[in-house]
mmCIF file of C-alpha atoms in Angstrom:
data_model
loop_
_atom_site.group_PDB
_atom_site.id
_atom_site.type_symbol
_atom_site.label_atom_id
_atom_site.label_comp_id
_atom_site.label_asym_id
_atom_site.label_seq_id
_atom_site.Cartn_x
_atom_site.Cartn_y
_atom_site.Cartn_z
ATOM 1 C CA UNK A 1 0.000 0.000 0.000
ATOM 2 C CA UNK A 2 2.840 2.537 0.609
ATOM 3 C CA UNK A 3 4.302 1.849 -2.604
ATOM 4 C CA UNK A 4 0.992 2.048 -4.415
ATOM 5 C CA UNK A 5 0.646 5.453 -2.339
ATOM 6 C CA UNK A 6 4.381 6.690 -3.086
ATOM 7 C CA UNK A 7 3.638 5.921 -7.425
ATOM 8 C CA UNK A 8 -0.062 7.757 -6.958
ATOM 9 C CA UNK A 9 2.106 10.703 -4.985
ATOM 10 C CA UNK A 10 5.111 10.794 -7.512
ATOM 11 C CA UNK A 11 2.396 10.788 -11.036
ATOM 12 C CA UNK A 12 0.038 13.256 -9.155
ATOM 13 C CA UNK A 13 3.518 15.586 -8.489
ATOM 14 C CA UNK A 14 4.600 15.086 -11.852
ATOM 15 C CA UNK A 15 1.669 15.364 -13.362
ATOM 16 C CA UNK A 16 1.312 18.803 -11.823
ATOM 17 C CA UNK A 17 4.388 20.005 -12.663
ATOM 18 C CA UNK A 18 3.467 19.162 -16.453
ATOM 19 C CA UNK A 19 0.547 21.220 -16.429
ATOM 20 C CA UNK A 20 2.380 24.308 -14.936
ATOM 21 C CA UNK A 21 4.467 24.049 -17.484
ATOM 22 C CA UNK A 22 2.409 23.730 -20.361
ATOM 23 C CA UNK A 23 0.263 26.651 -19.303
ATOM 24 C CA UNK A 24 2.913 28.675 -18.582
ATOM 25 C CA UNK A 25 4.367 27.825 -22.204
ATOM 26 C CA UNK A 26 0.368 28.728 -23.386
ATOM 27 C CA UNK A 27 0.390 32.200 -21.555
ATOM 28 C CA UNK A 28 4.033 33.187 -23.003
ATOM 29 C CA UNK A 29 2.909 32.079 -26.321
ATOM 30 C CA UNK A 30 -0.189 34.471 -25.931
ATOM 31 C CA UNK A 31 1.842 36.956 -24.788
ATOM 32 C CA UNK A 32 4.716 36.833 -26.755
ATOM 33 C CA UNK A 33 1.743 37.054 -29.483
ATOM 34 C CA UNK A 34 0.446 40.093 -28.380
ATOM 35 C CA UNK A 35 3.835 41.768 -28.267
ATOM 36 C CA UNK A 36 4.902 40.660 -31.756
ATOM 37 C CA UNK A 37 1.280 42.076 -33.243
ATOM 38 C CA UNK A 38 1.865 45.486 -31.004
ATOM 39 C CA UNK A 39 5.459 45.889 -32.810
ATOM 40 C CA UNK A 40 7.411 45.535 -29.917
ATOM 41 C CA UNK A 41 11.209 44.405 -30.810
ATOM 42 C CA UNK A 42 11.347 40.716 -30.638
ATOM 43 C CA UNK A 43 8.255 40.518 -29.279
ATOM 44 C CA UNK A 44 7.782 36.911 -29.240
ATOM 45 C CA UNK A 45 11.233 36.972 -26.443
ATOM 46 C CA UNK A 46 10.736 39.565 -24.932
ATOM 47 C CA UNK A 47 7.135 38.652 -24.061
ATOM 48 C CA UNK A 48 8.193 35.594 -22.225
ATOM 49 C CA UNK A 49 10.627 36.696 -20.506
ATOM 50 C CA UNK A 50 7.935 39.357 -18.738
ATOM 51 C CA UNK A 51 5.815 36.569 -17.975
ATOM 52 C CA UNK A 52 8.890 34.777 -16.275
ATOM 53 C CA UNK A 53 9.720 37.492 -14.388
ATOM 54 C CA UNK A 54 6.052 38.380 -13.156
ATOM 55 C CA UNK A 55 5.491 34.489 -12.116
ATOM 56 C CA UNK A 56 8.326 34.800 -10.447
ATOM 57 C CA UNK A 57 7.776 37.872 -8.389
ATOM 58 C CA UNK A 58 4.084 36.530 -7.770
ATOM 59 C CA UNK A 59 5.141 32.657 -6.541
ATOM 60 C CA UNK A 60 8.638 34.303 -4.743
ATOM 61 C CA UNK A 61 11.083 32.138 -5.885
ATOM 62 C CA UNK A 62 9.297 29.709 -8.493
ATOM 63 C CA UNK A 63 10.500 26.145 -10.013
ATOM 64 C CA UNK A 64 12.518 27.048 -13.070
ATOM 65 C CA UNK A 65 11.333 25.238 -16.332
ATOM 66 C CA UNK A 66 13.806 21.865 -16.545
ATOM 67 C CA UNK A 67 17.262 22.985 -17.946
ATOM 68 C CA UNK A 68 16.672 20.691 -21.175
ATOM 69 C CA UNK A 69 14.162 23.455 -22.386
ATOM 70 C CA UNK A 70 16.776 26.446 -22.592
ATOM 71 C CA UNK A 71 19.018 24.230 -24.045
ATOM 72 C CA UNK A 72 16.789 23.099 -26.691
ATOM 73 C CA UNK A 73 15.900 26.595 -27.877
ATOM 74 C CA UNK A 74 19.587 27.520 -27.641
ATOM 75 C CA UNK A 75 20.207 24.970 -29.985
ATOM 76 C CA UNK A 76 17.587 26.104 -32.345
ATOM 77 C CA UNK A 77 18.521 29.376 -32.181
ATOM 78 C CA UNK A 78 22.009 28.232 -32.486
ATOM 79 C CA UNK A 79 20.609 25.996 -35.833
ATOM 80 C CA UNK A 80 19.146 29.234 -37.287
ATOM 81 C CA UNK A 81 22.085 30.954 -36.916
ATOM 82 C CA UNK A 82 24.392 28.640 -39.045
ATOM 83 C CA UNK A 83 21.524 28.816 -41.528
ATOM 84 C CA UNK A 84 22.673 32.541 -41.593
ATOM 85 C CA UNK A 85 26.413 32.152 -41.694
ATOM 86 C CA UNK A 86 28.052 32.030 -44.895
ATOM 87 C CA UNK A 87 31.657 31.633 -46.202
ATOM 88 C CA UNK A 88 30.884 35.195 -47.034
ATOM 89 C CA UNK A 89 30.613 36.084 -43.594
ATOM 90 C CA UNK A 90 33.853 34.616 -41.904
ATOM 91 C CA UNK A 91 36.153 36.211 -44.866
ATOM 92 C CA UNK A 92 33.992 39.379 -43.821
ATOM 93 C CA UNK A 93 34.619 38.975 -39.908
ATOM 94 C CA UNK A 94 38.174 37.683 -40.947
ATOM 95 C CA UNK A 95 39.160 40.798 -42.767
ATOM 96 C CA UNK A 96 38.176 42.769 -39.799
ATOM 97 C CA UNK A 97 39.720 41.005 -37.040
ATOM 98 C CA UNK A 98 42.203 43.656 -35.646
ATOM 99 C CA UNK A 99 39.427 46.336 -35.016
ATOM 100 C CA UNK A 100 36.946 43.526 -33.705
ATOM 101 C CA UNK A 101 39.937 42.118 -31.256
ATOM 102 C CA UNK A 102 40.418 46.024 -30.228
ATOM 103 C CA UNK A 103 36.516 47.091 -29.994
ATOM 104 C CA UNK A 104 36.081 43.796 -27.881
ATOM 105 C CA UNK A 105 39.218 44.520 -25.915
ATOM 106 C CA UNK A 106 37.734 48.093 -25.316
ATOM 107 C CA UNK A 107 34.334 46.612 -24.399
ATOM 108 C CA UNK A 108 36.168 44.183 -22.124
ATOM 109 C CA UNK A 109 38.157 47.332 -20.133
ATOM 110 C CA UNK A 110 34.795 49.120 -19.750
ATOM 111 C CA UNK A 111 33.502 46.405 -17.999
ATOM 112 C CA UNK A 112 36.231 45.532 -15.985
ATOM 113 C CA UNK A 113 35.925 49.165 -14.883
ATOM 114 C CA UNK A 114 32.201 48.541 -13.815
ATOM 115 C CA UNK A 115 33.690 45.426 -11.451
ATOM 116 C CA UNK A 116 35.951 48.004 -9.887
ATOM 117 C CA UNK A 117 33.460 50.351 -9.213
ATOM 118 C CA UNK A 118 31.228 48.088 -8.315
ATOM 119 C CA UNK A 119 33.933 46.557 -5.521
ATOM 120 C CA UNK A 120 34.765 49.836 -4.634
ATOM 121 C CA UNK A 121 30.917 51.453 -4.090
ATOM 122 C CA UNK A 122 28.408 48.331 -3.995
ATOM 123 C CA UNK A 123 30.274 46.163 -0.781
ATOM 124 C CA UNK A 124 30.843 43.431 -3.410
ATOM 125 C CA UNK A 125 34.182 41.916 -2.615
ATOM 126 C CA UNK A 126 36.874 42.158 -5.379
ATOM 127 C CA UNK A 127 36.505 38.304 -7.692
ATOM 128 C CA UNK A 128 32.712 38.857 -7.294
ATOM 129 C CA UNK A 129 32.403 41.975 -8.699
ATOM 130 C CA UNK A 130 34.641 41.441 -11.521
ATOM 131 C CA UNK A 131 33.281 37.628 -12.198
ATOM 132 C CA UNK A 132 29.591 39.693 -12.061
ATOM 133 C CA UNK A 133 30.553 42.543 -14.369
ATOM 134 C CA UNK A 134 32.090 40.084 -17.304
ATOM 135 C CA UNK A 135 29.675 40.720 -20.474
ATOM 136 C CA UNK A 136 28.419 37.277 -21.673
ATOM 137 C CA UNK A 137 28.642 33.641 -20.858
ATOM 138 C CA UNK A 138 26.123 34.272 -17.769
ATOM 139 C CA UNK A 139 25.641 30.446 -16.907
ATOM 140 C CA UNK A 140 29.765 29.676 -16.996
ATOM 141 C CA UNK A 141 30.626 32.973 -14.902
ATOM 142 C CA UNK A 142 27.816 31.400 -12.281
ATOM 143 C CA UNK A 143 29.145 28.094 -12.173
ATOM 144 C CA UNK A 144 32.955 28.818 -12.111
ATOM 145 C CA UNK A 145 32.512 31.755 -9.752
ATOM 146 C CA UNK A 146 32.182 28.921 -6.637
ATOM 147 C CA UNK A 147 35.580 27.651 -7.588
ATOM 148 C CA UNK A 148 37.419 30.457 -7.674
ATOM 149 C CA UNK A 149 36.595 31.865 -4.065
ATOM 150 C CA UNK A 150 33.824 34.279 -5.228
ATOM 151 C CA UNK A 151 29.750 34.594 -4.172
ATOM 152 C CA UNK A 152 28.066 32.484 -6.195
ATOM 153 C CA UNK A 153 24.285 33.991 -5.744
ATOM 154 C CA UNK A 154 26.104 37.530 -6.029
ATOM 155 C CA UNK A 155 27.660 36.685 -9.186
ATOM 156 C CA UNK A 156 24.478 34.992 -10.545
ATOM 157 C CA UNK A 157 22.258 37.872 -9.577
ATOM 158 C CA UNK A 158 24.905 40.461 -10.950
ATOM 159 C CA UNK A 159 25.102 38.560 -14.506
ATOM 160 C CA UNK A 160 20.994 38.354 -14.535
ATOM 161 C CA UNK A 161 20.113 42.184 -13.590
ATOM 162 C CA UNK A 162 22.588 43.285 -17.058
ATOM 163 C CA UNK A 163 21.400 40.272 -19.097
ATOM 164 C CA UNK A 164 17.800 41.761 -18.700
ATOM 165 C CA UNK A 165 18.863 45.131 -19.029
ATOM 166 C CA UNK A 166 20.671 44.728 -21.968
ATOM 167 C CA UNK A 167 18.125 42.522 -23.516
ATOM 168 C CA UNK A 168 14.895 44.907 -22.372
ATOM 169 C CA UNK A 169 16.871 47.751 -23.669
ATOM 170 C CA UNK A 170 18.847 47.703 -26.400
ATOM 171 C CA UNK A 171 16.398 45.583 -29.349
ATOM 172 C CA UNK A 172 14.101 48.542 -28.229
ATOM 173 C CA UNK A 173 16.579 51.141 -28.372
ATOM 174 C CA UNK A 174 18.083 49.838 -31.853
ATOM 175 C CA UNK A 175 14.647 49.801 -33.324
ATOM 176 C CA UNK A 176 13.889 53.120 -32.462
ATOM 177 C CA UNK A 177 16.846 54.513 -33.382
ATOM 178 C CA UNK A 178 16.646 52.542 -37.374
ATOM 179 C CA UNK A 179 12.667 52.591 -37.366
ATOM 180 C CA UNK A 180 13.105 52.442 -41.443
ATOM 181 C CA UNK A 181 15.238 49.367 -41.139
ATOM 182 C CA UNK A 182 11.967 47.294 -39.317
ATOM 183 C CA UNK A 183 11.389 43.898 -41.844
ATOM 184 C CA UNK A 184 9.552 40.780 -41.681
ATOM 185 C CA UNK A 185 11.802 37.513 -39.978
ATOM 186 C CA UNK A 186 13.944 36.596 -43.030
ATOM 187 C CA UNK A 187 14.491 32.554 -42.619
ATOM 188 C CA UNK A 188 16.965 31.406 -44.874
ATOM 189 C CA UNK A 189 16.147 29.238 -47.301
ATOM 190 C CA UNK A 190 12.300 28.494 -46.749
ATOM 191 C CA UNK A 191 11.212 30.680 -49.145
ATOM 192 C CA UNK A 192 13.647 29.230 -51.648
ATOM 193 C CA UNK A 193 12.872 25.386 -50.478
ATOM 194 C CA UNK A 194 9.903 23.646 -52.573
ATOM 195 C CA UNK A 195 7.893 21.162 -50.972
ATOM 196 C CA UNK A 196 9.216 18.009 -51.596
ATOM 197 C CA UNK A 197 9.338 15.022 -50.250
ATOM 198 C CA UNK A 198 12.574 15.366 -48.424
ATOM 199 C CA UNK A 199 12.092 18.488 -46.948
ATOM 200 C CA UNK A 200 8.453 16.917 -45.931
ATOM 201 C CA UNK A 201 9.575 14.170 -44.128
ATOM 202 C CA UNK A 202 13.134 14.565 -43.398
ATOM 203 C CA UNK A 203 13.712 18.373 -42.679
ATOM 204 C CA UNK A 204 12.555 18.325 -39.105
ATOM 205 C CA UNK A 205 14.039 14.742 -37.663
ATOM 206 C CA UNK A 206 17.110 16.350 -39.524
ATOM 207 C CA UNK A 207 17.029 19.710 -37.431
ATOM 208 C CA UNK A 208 16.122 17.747 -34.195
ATOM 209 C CA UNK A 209 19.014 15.189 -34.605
ATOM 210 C CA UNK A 210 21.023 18.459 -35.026
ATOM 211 C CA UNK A 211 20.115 19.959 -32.096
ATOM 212 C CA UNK A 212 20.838 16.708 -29.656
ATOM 213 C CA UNK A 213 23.943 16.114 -30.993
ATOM 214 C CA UNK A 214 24.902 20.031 -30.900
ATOM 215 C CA UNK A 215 24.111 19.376 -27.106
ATOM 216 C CA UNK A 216 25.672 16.713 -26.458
ATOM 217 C CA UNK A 217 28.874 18.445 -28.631
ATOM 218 C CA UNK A 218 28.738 21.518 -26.357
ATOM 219 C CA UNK A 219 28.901 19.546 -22.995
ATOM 220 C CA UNK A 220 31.866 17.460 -24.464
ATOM 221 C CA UNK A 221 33.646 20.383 -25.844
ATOM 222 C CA UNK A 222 32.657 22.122 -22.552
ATOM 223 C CA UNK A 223 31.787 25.067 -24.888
ATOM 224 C CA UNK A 224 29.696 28.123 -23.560
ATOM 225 C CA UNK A 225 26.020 28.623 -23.916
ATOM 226 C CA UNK A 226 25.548 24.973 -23.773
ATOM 227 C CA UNK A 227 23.773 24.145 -26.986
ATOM 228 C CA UNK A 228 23.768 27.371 -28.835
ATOM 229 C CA UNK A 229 27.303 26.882 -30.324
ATOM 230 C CA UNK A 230 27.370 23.416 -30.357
ATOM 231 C CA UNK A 231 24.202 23.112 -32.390
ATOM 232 C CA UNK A 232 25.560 26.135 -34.512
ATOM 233 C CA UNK A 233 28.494 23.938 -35.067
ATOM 234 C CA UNK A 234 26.409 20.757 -36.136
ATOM 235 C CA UNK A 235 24.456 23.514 -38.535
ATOM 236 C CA UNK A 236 27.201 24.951 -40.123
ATOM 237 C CA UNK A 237 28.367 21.331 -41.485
ATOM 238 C CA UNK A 238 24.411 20.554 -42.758
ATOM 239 C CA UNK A 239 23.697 23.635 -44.360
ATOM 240 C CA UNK A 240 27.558 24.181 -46.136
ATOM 241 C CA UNK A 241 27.416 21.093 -47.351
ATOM 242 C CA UNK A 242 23.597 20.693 -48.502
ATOM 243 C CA UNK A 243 22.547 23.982 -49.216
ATOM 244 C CA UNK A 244 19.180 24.686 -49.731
ATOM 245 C CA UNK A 245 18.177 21.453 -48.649
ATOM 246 C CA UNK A 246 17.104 21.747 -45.103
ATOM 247 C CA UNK A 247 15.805 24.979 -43.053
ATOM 248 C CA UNK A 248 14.393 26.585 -40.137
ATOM 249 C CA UNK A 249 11.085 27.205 -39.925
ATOM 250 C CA UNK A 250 9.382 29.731 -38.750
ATOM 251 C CA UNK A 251 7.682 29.022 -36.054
ATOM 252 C CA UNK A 252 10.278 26.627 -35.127
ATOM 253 C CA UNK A 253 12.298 30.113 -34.347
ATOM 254 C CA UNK A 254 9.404 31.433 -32.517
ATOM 255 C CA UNK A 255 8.897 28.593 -30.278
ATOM 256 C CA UNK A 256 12.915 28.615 -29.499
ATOM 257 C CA UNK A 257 12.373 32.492 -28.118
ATOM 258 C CA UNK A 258 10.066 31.366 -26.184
ATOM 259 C CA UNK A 259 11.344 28.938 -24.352
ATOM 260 C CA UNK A 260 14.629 30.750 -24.041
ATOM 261 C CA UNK A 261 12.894 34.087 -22.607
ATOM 262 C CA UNK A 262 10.147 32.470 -20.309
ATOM 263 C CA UNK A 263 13.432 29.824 -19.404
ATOM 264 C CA UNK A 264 15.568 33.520 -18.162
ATOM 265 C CA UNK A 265 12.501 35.202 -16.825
ATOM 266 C CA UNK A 266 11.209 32.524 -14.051
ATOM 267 C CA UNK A 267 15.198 32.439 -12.923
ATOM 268 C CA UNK A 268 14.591 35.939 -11.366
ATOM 269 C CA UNK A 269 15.222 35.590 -7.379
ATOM 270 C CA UNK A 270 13.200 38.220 -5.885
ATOM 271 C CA UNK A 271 14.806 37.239 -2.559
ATOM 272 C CA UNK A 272 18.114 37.760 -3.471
ATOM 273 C CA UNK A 273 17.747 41.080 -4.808
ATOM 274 C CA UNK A 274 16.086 42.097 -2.418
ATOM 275 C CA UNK A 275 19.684 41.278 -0.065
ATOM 276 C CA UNK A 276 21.552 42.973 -2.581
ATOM 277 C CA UNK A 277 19.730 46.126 -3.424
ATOM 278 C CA UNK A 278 22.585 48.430 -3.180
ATOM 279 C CA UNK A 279 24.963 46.904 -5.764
ATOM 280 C CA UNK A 280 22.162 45.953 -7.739
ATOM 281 C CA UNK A 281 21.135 49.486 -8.109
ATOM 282 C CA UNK A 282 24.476 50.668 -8.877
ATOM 283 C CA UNK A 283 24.835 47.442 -11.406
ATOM 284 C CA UNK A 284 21.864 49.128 -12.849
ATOM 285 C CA UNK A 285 22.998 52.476 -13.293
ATOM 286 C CA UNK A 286 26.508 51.473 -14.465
ATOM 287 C CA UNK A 287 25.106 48.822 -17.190
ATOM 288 C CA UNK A 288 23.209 51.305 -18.800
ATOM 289 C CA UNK A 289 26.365 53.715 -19.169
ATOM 290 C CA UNK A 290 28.458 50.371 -20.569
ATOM 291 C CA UNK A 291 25.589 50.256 -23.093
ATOM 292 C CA UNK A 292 26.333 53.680 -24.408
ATOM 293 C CA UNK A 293 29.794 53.279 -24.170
ATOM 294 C CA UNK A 294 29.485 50.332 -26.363
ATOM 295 C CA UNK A 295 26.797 51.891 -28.370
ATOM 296 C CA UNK A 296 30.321 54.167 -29.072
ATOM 297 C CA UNK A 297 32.257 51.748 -30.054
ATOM 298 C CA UNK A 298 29.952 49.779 -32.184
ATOM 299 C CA UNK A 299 29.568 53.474 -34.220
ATOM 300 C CA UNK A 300 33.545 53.800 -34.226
ATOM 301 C CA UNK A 301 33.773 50.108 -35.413
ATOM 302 C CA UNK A 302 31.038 51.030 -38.431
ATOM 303 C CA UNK A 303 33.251 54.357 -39.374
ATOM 304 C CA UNK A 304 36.125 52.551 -39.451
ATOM 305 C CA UNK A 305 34.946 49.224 -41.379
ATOM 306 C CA UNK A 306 32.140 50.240 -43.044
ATOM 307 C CA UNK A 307 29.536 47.592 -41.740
ATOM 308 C CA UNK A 308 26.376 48.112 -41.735
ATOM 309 C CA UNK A 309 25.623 50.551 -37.852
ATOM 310 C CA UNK A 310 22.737 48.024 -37.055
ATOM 311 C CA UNK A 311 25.212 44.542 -37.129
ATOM 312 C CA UNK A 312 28.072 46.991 -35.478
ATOM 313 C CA UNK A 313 25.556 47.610 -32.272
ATOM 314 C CA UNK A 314 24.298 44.551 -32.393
ATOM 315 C CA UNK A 315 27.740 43.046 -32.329
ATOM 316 C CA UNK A 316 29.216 45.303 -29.352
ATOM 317 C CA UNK A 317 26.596 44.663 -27.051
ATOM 318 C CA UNK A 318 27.541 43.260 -23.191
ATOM 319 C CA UNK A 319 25.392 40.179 -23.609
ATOM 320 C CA UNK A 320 22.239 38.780 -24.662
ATOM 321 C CA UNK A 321 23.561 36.975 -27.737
ATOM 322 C CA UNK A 322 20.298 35.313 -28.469
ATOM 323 C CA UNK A 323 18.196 38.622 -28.092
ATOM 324 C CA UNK A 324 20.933 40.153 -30.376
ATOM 325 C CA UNK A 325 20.334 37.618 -33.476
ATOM 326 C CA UNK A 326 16.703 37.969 -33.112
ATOM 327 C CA UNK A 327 16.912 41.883 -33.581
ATOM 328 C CA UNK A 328 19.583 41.651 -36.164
ATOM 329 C CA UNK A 329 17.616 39.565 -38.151
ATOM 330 C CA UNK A 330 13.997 41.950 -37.548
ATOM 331 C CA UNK A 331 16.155 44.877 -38.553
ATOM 332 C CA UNK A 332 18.069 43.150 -41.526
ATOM 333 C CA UNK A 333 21.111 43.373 -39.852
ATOM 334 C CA UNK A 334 24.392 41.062 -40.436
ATOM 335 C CA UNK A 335 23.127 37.904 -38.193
ATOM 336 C CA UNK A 336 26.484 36.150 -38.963
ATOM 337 C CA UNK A 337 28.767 39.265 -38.131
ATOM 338 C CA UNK A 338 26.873 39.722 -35.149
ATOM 339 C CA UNK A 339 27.410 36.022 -34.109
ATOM 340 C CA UNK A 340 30.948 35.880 -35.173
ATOM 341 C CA UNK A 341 31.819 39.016 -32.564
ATOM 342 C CA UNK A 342 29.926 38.002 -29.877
ATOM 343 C CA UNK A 343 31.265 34.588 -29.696
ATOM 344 C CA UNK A 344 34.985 35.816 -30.437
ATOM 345 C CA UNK A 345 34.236 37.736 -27.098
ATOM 346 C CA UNK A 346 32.674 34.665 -25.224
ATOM 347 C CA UNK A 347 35.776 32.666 -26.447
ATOM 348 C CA UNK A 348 37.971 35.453 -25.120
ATOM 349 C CA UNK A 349 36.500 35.758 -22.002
ATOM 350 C CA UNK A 350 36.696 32.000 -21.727
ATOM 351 C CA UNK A 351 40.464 31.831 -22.173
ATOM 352 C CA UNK A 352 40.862 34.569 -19.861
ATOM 353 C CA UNK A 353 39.439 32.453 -17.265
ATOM 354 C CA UNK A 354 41.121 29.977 -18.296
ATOM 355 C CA UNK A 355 44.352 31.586 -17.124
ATOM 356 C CA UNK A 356 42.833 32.820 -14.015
ATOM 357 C CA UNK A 357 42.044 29.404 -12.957
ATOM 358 C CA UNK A 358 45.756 28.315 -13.927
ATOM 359 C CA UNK A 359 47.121 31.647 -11.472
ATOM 360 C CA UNK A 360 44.761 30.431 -8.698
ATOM 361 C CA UNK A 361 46.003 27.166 -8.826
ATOM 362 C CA UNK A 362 49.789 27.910 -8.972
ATOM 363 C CA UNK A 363 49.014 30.197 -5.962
ATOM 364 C CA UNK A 364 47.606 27.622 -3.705
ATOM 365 C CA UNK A 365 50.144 24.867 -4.547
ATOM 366 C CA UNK A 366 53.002 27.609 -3.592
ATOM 367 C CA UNK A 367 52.526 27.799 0.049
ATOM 368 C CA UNK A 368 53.241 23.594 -0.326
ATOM 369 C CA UNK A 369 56.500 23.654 -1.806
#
């Protein structure tokens, strides 16, 4: 009887935790909806990640949607944007590595700025401050921050508070600023793609098999965002080498937004930011003067290459890589240049902590010999 009564208690938990979920997926949808018909910029993440955050504030400290689901839309995300990246692109990025290395390198300073200021005015102690302040690879930053002597919930809350800012803010603040430059979700290849029978039958399982094994590639590989650059990996091999074959469709793109935006909205921790109000106001006030500082840089980097201002914002922004595709590709922009600078910072920043981690370890062995 209590093993009939444990299986009745485990399906009735589980079953409940299903139906949360897939009416918290319904409301996003609806929401994410409305936002998209209402012309907000990338409405249909944006939208979802309000509902996240609102569900979170209301329950105080809500179950987060399983980790599989963030990952998945990474992936997809990560499929489109390999859809989007051409030879073209990486001779383009390629030619223009010197003032990309320098614009990320003066992004990079700026921020390491904001950790000083925030360890100087916010109480934060030094690693925390600096591990909080890093622009992108939120999750890694989090998790590493534990091992190298820093807060972890301070570092987490720190990476969230910009990641939102940056990704409330700037798709707005791009759109107004190139209102002319507004088009309809351009998804390579569909249009071109007739309807036959492989890309009936086979054009989904394809793109799904991509995405698992772009996951399972990024935890290997121990690369950042898991599944965004691992699937984008995976992509980049199916769509160079069968072109025009296979594509993303649309709403495949929308439902990836959502997930990812309602999967960073219900992570906000009204508890802890409540603890750390003071640096998180100052985090707030000094993220929005990075973003104009790197709103400069991204204008410098169009004077002196000539890209298109739109992909050069797009590409300089601290964060929010997924957010960043989505608007380069409502506004036209270079998806593939934006990509190719954002992750050149996020593998930057990785090697960087790379040798931190090598430093820390040399200076705890020391004491030994």
């Amino acid at each position: 009887m209590e093993l009939l009564a444990s299986w009745h208690q485990s399906i009735t938990s589980s079953w409940q935790n299903l139906t949360r979920i897939i009416l918290l997926l319904a409301f996003a949808a609806i929401v994410g909806f409305a936002c998209d018909w209402l012309g907000v910029p990338v409405g249909w993440l944006l939208g979802p990640l309000l509902v996240g955050i609102v569900y979170a504030c209301i329950q105080d400290n809500p179950k987060p949607l399983p980790s599989d689901f963030i990952k998945v839309g990474k992936a997809i995300i990560g499929l489109y944007s390999a859809s989007r990246f051409s030879p073209d692109t990486l001779m383009l990025a390629t030619t223009h590595a010197i003032p990309v290395i320098l614009c990320i390198l003066g992004t990079g300073a700026l921020s390491m700025f904001n950790g000083y200021l925030l360890w100087k005015w916010g109480g934060v102690n030094k690693l925390t401050s600096f591990l909080g302040s890093i622009p992108g690879s939120a999750a890694t930053l989090a998790l590493l921050s534990e091992e190298f002597g820093a807060e972890p919930i301070t570092v987490t809350v720190l990476q969230y508070i910009r990641m939102v800012i940056v990704v409330l803010t700037i798709p707005t603040t791009v759109t107004l600023l190139f209102p002319d430059n507004v088009v309809e979700p351009i998804m390579t290849a569909e249009s071109t793609v007739n309807d036959s029978m492989v890309s009936i039958f086979f054009n989904l399982p394809v793109l799904a098999g991509c995405c698992i094994l772009g996951i399972i590639l990024g935890k290997w590989l121990k690369l950042p965002t898991t599944g965004f650059l691992g699937a984008f990996l995976v992509g980049l091999l199916l769509f160079w080498n069968l072109p025009g074959l296979f594509f993303v469709p649309h709403w495949l793109w929308v439902f990836a937004l959502i997930l990812v935006g309602l999967s960073i909205g219900l992570r906000f921790n009204l508890q802890a930011v409540r603890k750390l109000w003071k640096p998180i106001l100052l985090e707030i006030i000094l993220v929005i003067v990075l973003m104009l500082s790197c709103l400069a840089i991204g204008y410098q980097f169009h004077l002196i290459t000539k890209i298109d201002l739109v992909t050069a914002i797009l590409g300089f922004t601290p964060g929010g890589i997924e957010a960043m595709i989505a608007t380069a590709n409502q506004l036209g922009g270079n998806t593939g240049m934006v990509l190719a600078i954002q992750v050149t910072r996020q593998m930057l920043i990785l090697l960087g902590l790379y040798l931190l981690g090598l430093t820390q370890n040399r200076s705890i062995k020391q004491p030994e010999t």
